[in-house]
Tab-separated table of N, CA, C and O in Angstrom:
chain	number	residue	atom	x	y	z
A	18	HIS	N	41.641	-70.770	17.622
A	18	HIS	CA	42.953	-70.955	18.201
A	18	HIS	C	43.594	-72.162	17.542
A	18	HIS	O	42.983	-73.246	17.469
A	19	GLY	N	44.812	-72.022	17.062
A	19	GLY	CA	45.496	-73.077	16.343
A	19	GLY	C	45.692	-74.360	17.120
A	19	GLY	O	45.794	-75.439	16.539
A	20	GLY	N	45.711	-74.295	18.446
A	20	GLY	CA	45.887	-75.486	19.255
A	20	GLY	C	44.665	-76.392	19.284
A	20	GLY	O	44.732	-77.494	19.817
A	21	GLU	N	43.575	-75.954	18.722
A	21	GLU	CA	42.339	-76.734	18.728
A	21	GLU	C	42.215	-77.655	17.521
A	21	GLU	O	41.247	-78.413	17.427
A	22	VAL	N	43.166	-77.600	16.614
A	22	VAL	CA	43.129	-78.457	15.428
A	22	VAL	C	44.456	-79.202	15.308
A	22	VAL	O	45.482	-78.764	15.823
A	23	GLU	N	44.397	-80.330	14.621
A	23	GLU	CA	45.588	-81.165	14.479
A	23	GLU	C	46.615	-80.542	13.540
A	23	GLU	O	47.802	-80.569	13.807
A	24	ARG	N	46.141	-79.986	12.431
A	24	ARG	CA	47.045	-79.427	11.424
A	24	ARG	C	46.853	-77.926	11.312
A	24	ARG	O	45.732	-77.438	11.270
A	25	GLY	N	47.954	-77.210	11.223
A	25	GLY	CA	47.906	-75.765	11.027
A	25	GLY	C	47.878	-75.411	9.548
A	25	GLY	O	47.912	-76.274	8.674
A	26	LYS	N	47.828	-74.121	9.259
A	26	LYS	CA	47.838	-73.634	7.886
A	26	LYS	C	49.136	-74.091	7.215
A	26	LYS	O	50.165	-74.113	7.871
A	27	PRO	N	49.072	-74.496	5.965
A	27	PRO	CA	48.030	-74.268	4.975
A	27	PRO	C	46.904	-75.302	4.958
A	27	PRO	O	46.066	-75.272	4.063
A	28	ALA	N	46.861	-76.213	5.913
A	28	ALA	CA	45.698	-77.102	6.031
A	28	ALA	C	44.490	-76.241	6.413
A	28	ALA	O	44.625	-75.274	7.162
A	29	PRO	N	43.320	-76.578	5.946
A	29	PRO	CA	42.137	-75.748	6.209
A	29	PRO	C	41.466	-76.012	7.548
A	29	PRO	O	40.423	-75.418	7.842
A	30	ASP	N	42.039	-76.841	8.386
A	30	ASP	CA	41.368	-77.317	9.602
A	30	ASP	C	40.810	-76.195	10.482
A	30	ASP	O	39.672	-76.277	10.948
A	31	LEU	N	41.595	-75.171	10.733
A	31	LEU	CA	41.153	-74.091	11.624
A	31	LEU	C	39.963	-73.347	11.036
A	31	LEU	O	38.987	-73.063	11.734
A	32	PHE	N	40.002	-73.069	9.735
A	32	PHE	CA	38.896	-72.369	9.095
A	32	PHE	C	37.645	-73.237	9.061
A	32	PHE	O	36.526	-72.753	9.247
A	33	LEU	N	37.818	-74.529	8.819
A	33	LEU	CA	36.661	-75.435	8.806
A	33	LEU	C	36.044	-75.565	10.195
A	33	LEU	O	34.818	-75.627	10.330
A	34	LEU	N	36.870	-75.577	11.221
A	34	LEU	CA	36.367	-75.600	12.594
A	34	LEU	C	35.550	-74.340	12.878
A	34	LEU	O	34.457	-74.411	13.452
A	35	ALA	N	36.055	-73.196	12.463
A	35	ALA	CA	35.327	-71.944	12.672
A	35	ALA	C	33.978	-71.972	11.958
A	35	ALA	O	32.958	-71.559	12.525
A	36	ALA	N	33.955	-72.473	10.724
A	36	ALA	CA	32.698	-72.552	9.977
A	36	ALA	C	31.702	-73.468	10.694
A	36	ALA	O	30.519	-73.122	10.824
A	37	ARG	N	32.183	-74.624	11.163
A	37	ARG	CA	31.288	-75.539	11.897
A	37	ARG	C	30.724	-74.865	13.138
A	37	ARG	O	29.539	-74.984	13.436
A	38	ARG	N	31.565	-74.168	13.868
A	38	ARG	CA	31.098	-73.503	15.094
A	38	ARG	C	30.094	-72.392	14.803
A	38	ARG	O	29.250	-72.083	15.641
A	39	LEU	N	30.211	-71.793	13.626
A	39	LEU	CA	29.263	-70.753	13.230
A	39	LEU	C	28.041	-71.324	12.514
A	39	LEU	O	27.136	-70.575	12.135
A	40	SER	N	28.041	-72.636	12.300
A	40	SER	CA	26.949	-73.324	11.599
A	40	SER	C	26.743	-72.774	10.192
A	40	SER	O	25.603	-72.567	9.756
A	41	VAL	N	27.839	-72.551	9.482
A	41	VAL	CA	27.769	-72.112	8.091
A	41	VAL	C	28.605	-73.046	7.224
A	41	VAL	O	29.571	-73.658	7.703
A	42	GLU	N	28.221	-73.154	5.978
A	42	GLU	CA	28.959	-73.967	5.029
A	42	GLU	C	30.230	-73.226	4.611
A	42	GLU	O	30.220	-71.993	4.510
A	43	PRO	N	31.302	-73.947	4.347
A	43	PRO	CA	32.550	-73.291	3.929
A	43	PRO	C	32.381	-72.361	2.729
A	43	PRO	O	32.969	-71.269	2.705
A	44	GLU	N	31.575	-72.760	1.756
A	44	GLU	CA	31.402	-71.915	0.570
A	44	GLU	C	30.669	-70.615	0.873
A	44	GLU	O	30.643	-69.702	0.049
A	45	GLU	N	30.094	-70.487	2.058
A	45	GLU	CA	29.442	-69.246	2.485
A	45	GLU	C	30.399	-68.321	3.225
A	45	GLU	O	30.028	-67.212	3.594
A	46	CYS	N	31.631	-68.767	3.438
A	46	CYS	CA	32.612	-68.028	4.233
A	46	CYS	C	33.539	-67.184	3.372
A	46	CYS	O	33.846	-67.542	2.236
A	47	VAL	N	33.994	-66.086	3.948
A	47	VAL	CA	35.050	-65.268	3.370
A	47	VAL	C	36.133	-65.137	4.436
A	47	VAL	O	35.871	-64.657	5.537
A	48	VAL	N	37.330	-65.577	4.090
A	48	VAL	CA	38.471	-65.515	4.999
A	48	VAL	C	39.273	-64.256	4.692
A	48	VAL	O	39.577	-63.973	3.536
A	49	PHE	N	39.638	-63.510	5.716
A	49	PHE	CA	40.492	-62.341	5.572
A	49	PHE	C	41.861	-62.748	6.092
A	49	PHE	O	42.001	-63.094	7.269
A	50	GLU	N	42.871	-62.675	5.219
A	50	GLU	CA	44.154	-63.274	5.559
A	50	GLU	C	45.298	-62.441	4.986
A	50	GLU	O	45.177	-61.884	3.898
A	51	ASP	N	46.399	-62.383	5.747
A	51	ASP	CA	47.545	-61.601	5.281
A	51	ASP	C	48.768	-62.457	4.963
A	51	ASP	O	49.846	-61.928	4.721
A	52	ALA	N	48.610	-63.765	4.930
A	52	ALA	CA	49.736	-64.655	4.666
A	52	ALA	C	49.369	-65.664	3.578
A	52	ALA	O	48.236	-66.146	3.532
A	53	PRO	N	50.318	-65.991	2.711
A	53	PRO	CA	50.048	-66.965	1.654
A	53	PRO	C	49.535	-68.310	2.186
A	53	PRO	O	48.643	-68.902	1.582
A	54	GLY	N	50.056	-68.787	3.302
A	54	GLY	CA	49.589	-70.053	3.873
A	54	GLY	C	48.135	-69.998	4.276
A	54	GLY	O	47.400	-70.970	4.124
A	55	GLY	N	47.693	-68.867	4.787
A	55	GLY	CA	46.296	-68.701	5.159
A	55	GLY	C	45.389	-68.615	3.946
A	55	GLY	O	44.282	-69.162	3.947
A	56	ILE	N	45.862	-67.934	2.909
A	56	ILE	CA	45.104	-67.862	1.665
A	56	ILE	C	44.955	-69.263	1.074
A	56	ILE	O	43.873	-69.661	0.633
A	57	GLU	N	46.040	-70.032	1.085
A	57	GLU	CA	45.983	-71.405	0.588
A	57	GLU	C	45.007	-72.251	1.411
A	57	GLU	O	44.230	-73.030	0.872
A	58	ALA	N	45.054	-72.086	2.728
A	58	ALA	CA	44.154	-72.841	3.606
A	58	ALA	C	42.696	-72.533	3.297
A	58	ALA	O	41.856	-73.432	3.275
A	59	ALA	N	42.386	-71.283	3.050
A	59	ALA	CA	41.012	-70.912	2.704
A	59	ALA	C	40.561	-71.640	1.450
A	59	ALA	O	39.472	-72.219	1.404
A	60	GLY	N	41.378	-71.609	0.430
A	60	GLY	CA	41.032	-72.286	-0.813
A	60	GLY	C	40.886	-73.782	-0.636
A	60	GLY	O	39.956	-74.393	-1.172
A	61	ARG	N	41.779	-74.387	0.120
A	61	ARG	CA	41.705	-75.829	0.363
A	61	ARG	C	40.451	-76.197	1.139
A	61	ARG	O	39.973	-77.318	1.060
A	62	GLY	N	39.919	-75.230	1.902
A	62	GLY	CA	38.699	-75.466	2.663
A	62	GLY	C	37.435	-75.114	1.902
A	62	GLY	O	36.338	-75.201	2.445
A	63	GLY	N	37.569	-74.684	0.649
A	63	GLY	CA	36.394	-74.330	-0.147
A	63	GLY	C	35.838	-72.956	0.152
A	63	GLY	O	34.669	-72.680	-0.125
A	64	MET	N	36.665	-72.088	0.714
A	64	MET	CA	36.229	-70.752	1.091
A	64	MET	C	36.826	-69.703	0.166
A	64	MET	O	37.894	-69.902	-0.396
A	65	ARG	N	36.134	-68.588	0.041
A	65	ARG	CA	36.679	-67.437	-0.675
A	65	ARG	C	37.596	-66.689	0.283
A	65	ARG	O	37.507	-66.848	1.500
A	66	ALA	N	38.473	-65.852	-0.281
A	66	ALA	CA	39.424	-65.139	0.569
A	66	ALA	C	39.633	-63.713	0.094
A	66	ALA	O	39.504	-63.403	-1.086
A	67	VAL	N	39.982	-62.867	1.051
A	67	VAL	CA	40.413	-61.501	0.800
A	67	VAL	C	41.844	-61.413	1.313
A	67	VAL	O	42.109	-61.728	2.470
A	68	GLY	N	42.752	-61.025	0.434
A	68	GLY	CA	44.148	-60.908	0.816
A	68	GLY	C	44.459	-59.521	1.348
A	68	GLY	O	44.206	-58.528	0.671
A	69	ILE	N	44.977	-59.463	2.549
A	69	ILE	CA	45.394	-58.196	3.152
A	69	ILE	C	46.899	-58.052	2.883
A	69	ILE	O	47.699	-58.864	3.328
A	70	THR	N	47.256	-57.006	2.150
A	70	THR	CA	48.596	-56.894	1.597
A	70	THR	C	49.539	-56.028	2.422
A	70	THR	O	50.376	-55.320	1.873
A	71	THR	N	49.450	-56.106	3.718
A	71	THR	CA	50.335	-55.305	4.563
A	71	THR	C	51.797	-55.693	4.376
A	71	THR	O	52.678	-54.841	4.483
A	72	MET	N	52.060	-56.973	4.080
A	72	MET	CA	53.442	-57.418	3.951
A	72	MET	C	53.696	-58.232	2.681
A	72	MET	O	54.829	-58.559	2.374
A	73	ILE	N	52.653	-58.578	1.944
A	73	ILE	CA	52.762	-59.410	0.751
A	73	ILE	C	52.193	-58.635	-0.438
A	73	ILE	O	51.151	-57.990	-0.322
A	74	ASP	N	52.853	-58.715	-1.584
A	74	ASP	CA	52.375	-58.060	-2.790
A	74	ASP	C	51.027	-58.639	-3.209
A	74	ASP	O	50.824	-59.854	-3.170
A	75	ALA	N	50.127	-57.794	-3.628
A	75	ALA	CA	48.776	-58.221	-4.006
A	75	ALA	C	48.786	-59.279	-5.094
A	75	ALA	O	47.924	-60.164	-5.116
A	76	GLU	N	49.732	-59.231	-6.007
A	76	GLU	CA	49.790	-60.206	-7.100
A	76	GLU	C	49.956	-61.633	-6.592
A	76	GLU	O	49.462	-62.574	-7.206
A	77	VAL	N	50.633	-61.804	-5.481
A	77	VAL	CA	50.792	-63.138	-4.892
A	77	VAL	C	49.426	-63.702	-4.536
A	77	VAL	O	49.148	-64.882	-4.775
A	78	PHE	N	48.557	-62.871	-3.994
A	78	PHE	CA	47.215	-63.308	-3.618
A	78	PHE	C	46.308	-63.463	-4.841
A	78	PHE	O	45.527	-64.403	-4.927
A	79	ARG	N	46.407	-62.552	-5.784
A	79	ARG	CA	45.507	-62.554	-6.943
A	79	ARG	C	45.706	-63.771	-7.837
A	79	ARG	O	44.831	-64.090	-8.636
A	80	ARG	N	46.808	-64.451	-7.722
A	80	ARG	CA	47.044	-65.668	-8.507
A	80	ARG	C	46.134	-66.816	-8.080
A	80	ARG	O	46.001	-67.796	-8.794
A	81	GLN	N	45.549	-66.714	-6.914
A	81	GLN	CA	44.683	-67.760	-6.385
A	81	GLN	C	43.247	-67.521	-6.851
A	81	GLN	O	42.707	-66.429	-6.649
A	82	PRO	N	42.611	-68.512	-7.465
A	82	PRO	CA	41.264	-68.291	-8.030
A	82	PRO	C	40.184	-67.973	-7.000
A	82	PRO	O	39.168	-67.366	-7.344
A	83	HIS	N	40.379	-68.331	-5.747
A	83	HIS	CA	39.361	-68.093	-4.725
A	83	HIS	C	39.522	-66.737	-4.035
A	83	HIS	O	38.710	-66.369	-3.197
A	84	VAL	N	40.563	-65.971	-4.404
A	84	VAL	CA	40.748	-64.632	-3.829
A	84	VAL	C	39.833	-63.668	-4.578
A	84	VAL	O	39.950	-63.488	-5.786
A	85	ILE	N	38.926	-63.077	-3.851
A	85	ILE	CA	37.923	-62.211	-4.469
A	85	ILE	C	38.263	-60.730	-4.370
A	85	ILE	O	37.648	-59.909	-5.050
A	86	HIS	N	39.237	-60.393	-3.537
A	86	HIS	CA	39.600	-58.984	-3.350
A	86	HIS	C	40.934	-58.914	-2.623
A	86	HIS	O	41.288	-59.838	-1.883
A	87	THR	N	41.652	-57.823	-2.820
A	87	THR	CA	42.834	-57.536	-2.011
A	87	THR	C	42.728	-56.108	-1.505
A	87	THR	O	42.077	-55.262	-2.125
A	88	ALA	N	43.353	-55.850	-0.379
A	88	ALA	CA	43.374	-54.511	0.208
A	88	ALA	C	44.644	-54.370	1.031
A	88	ALA	O	45.157	-55.350	1.564
A	89	GLN	N	45.131	-53.151	1.133
A	89	GLN	CA	46.327	-52.916	1.936
A	89	GLN	C	46.040	-53.004	3.427
A	89	GLN	O	46.905	-53.363	4.201
A	90	GLN	N	44.831	-52.628	3.810
A	90	GLN	CA	44.451	-52.693	5.215
A	90	GLN	C	42.941	-52.852	5.349
A	90	GLN	O	42.200	-52.582	4.417
A	91	PHE	N	42.525	-53.310	6.500
A	91	PHE	CA	41.107	-53.590	6.733
A	91	PHE	C	40.234	-52.356	6.586
A	91	PHE	O	39.071	-52.470	6.216
A	92	THR	N	40.757	-51.172	6.874
A	92	THR	CA	39.938	-49.965	6.817
A	92	THR	C	39.465	-49.643	5.406
A	92	THR	O	38.554	-48.842	5.236
A	93	GLU	N	40.055	-50.271	4.389
A	93	GLU	CA	39.620	-50.065	3.007
A	93	GLU	C	38.374	-50.879	2.674
A	93	GLU	O	37.752	-50.668	1.637
A	94	LEU	N	38.034	-51.819	3.504
A	94	LEU	CA	36.960	-52.767	3.217
A	94	LEU	C	35.642	-52.321	3.829
A	94	LEU	O	35.607	-51.742	4.912
A	95	ARG	N	34.563	-52.629	3.123
A	95	ARG	CA	33.213	-52.349	3.591
A	95	ARG	C	32.399	-53.636	3.486
A	95	ARG	O	32.542	-54.385	2.514
A	96	PRO	N	31.521	-53.920	4.433
A	96	PRO	CA	30.744	-55.169	4.401
A	96	PRO	C	29.988	-55.387	3.098
A	96	PRO	O	29.918	-56.505	2.591
A	97	GLU	N	29.440	-54.341	2.524
A	97	GLU	CA	28.644	-54.502	1.305
A	97	GLU	C	29.461	-55.023	0.124
A	97	GLU	O	28.914	-55.534	-0.851
A	98	MET	N	30.790	-54.948	0.218
A	98	MET	CA	31.645	-55.489	-0.838
A	98	MET	C	31.548	-57.001	-0.923
A	98	MET	O	31.901	-57.589	-1.957
A	99	PHE	N	31.067	-57.642	0.109
A	99	PHE	CA	31.090	-59.097	0.194
A	99	PHE	C	29.720	-59.724	0.351
A	99	PHE	O	29.611	-60.921	0.529
A	100	LEU	N	28.668	-58.928	0.271
A	100	LEU	CA	27.320	-59.463	0.407
A	100	LEU	C	26.857	-60.059	-0.910
A	100	LEU	O	27.038	-59.453	-1.981
A	101	CYS	N	26.251	-61.208	-0.841
A	101	CYS	CA	25.664	-61.846	-2.026
A	101	CYS	C	24.248	-61.343	-2.170
A	101	CYS	O	23.481	-61.330	-1.214
A	102	THR	N	23.881	-60.937	-3.356
A	102	THR	CA	22.529	-60.430	-3.591
A	102	THR	C	21.689	-61.416	-4.391
A	102	THR	O	20.546	-61.131	-4.706
A	103	ALA	N	22.260	-62.556	-4.738
A	103	ALA	CA	21.516	-63.544	-5.546
A	103	ALA	C	20.599	-64.373	-4.674
A	103	ALA	O	20.754	-64.579	-3.540
């Protein structure tokens, strides 16, 4: 919830709070986001991101080096697309 952090997106505070609560490191996280500010926040927090392109062109998201995938909607995504095997 955005009211639990001092700064909203594009600051990474909300995503970092979620990672702390889940006891995971930011670099282990994948953020699913449909807004440029959220994508920026993920990158600023050291997280990878998937851009959901319901309202934003995929190219806007793909310009960000931490965006690992884009999709028009969540139903296109499968968990195995994001599992690390190393």
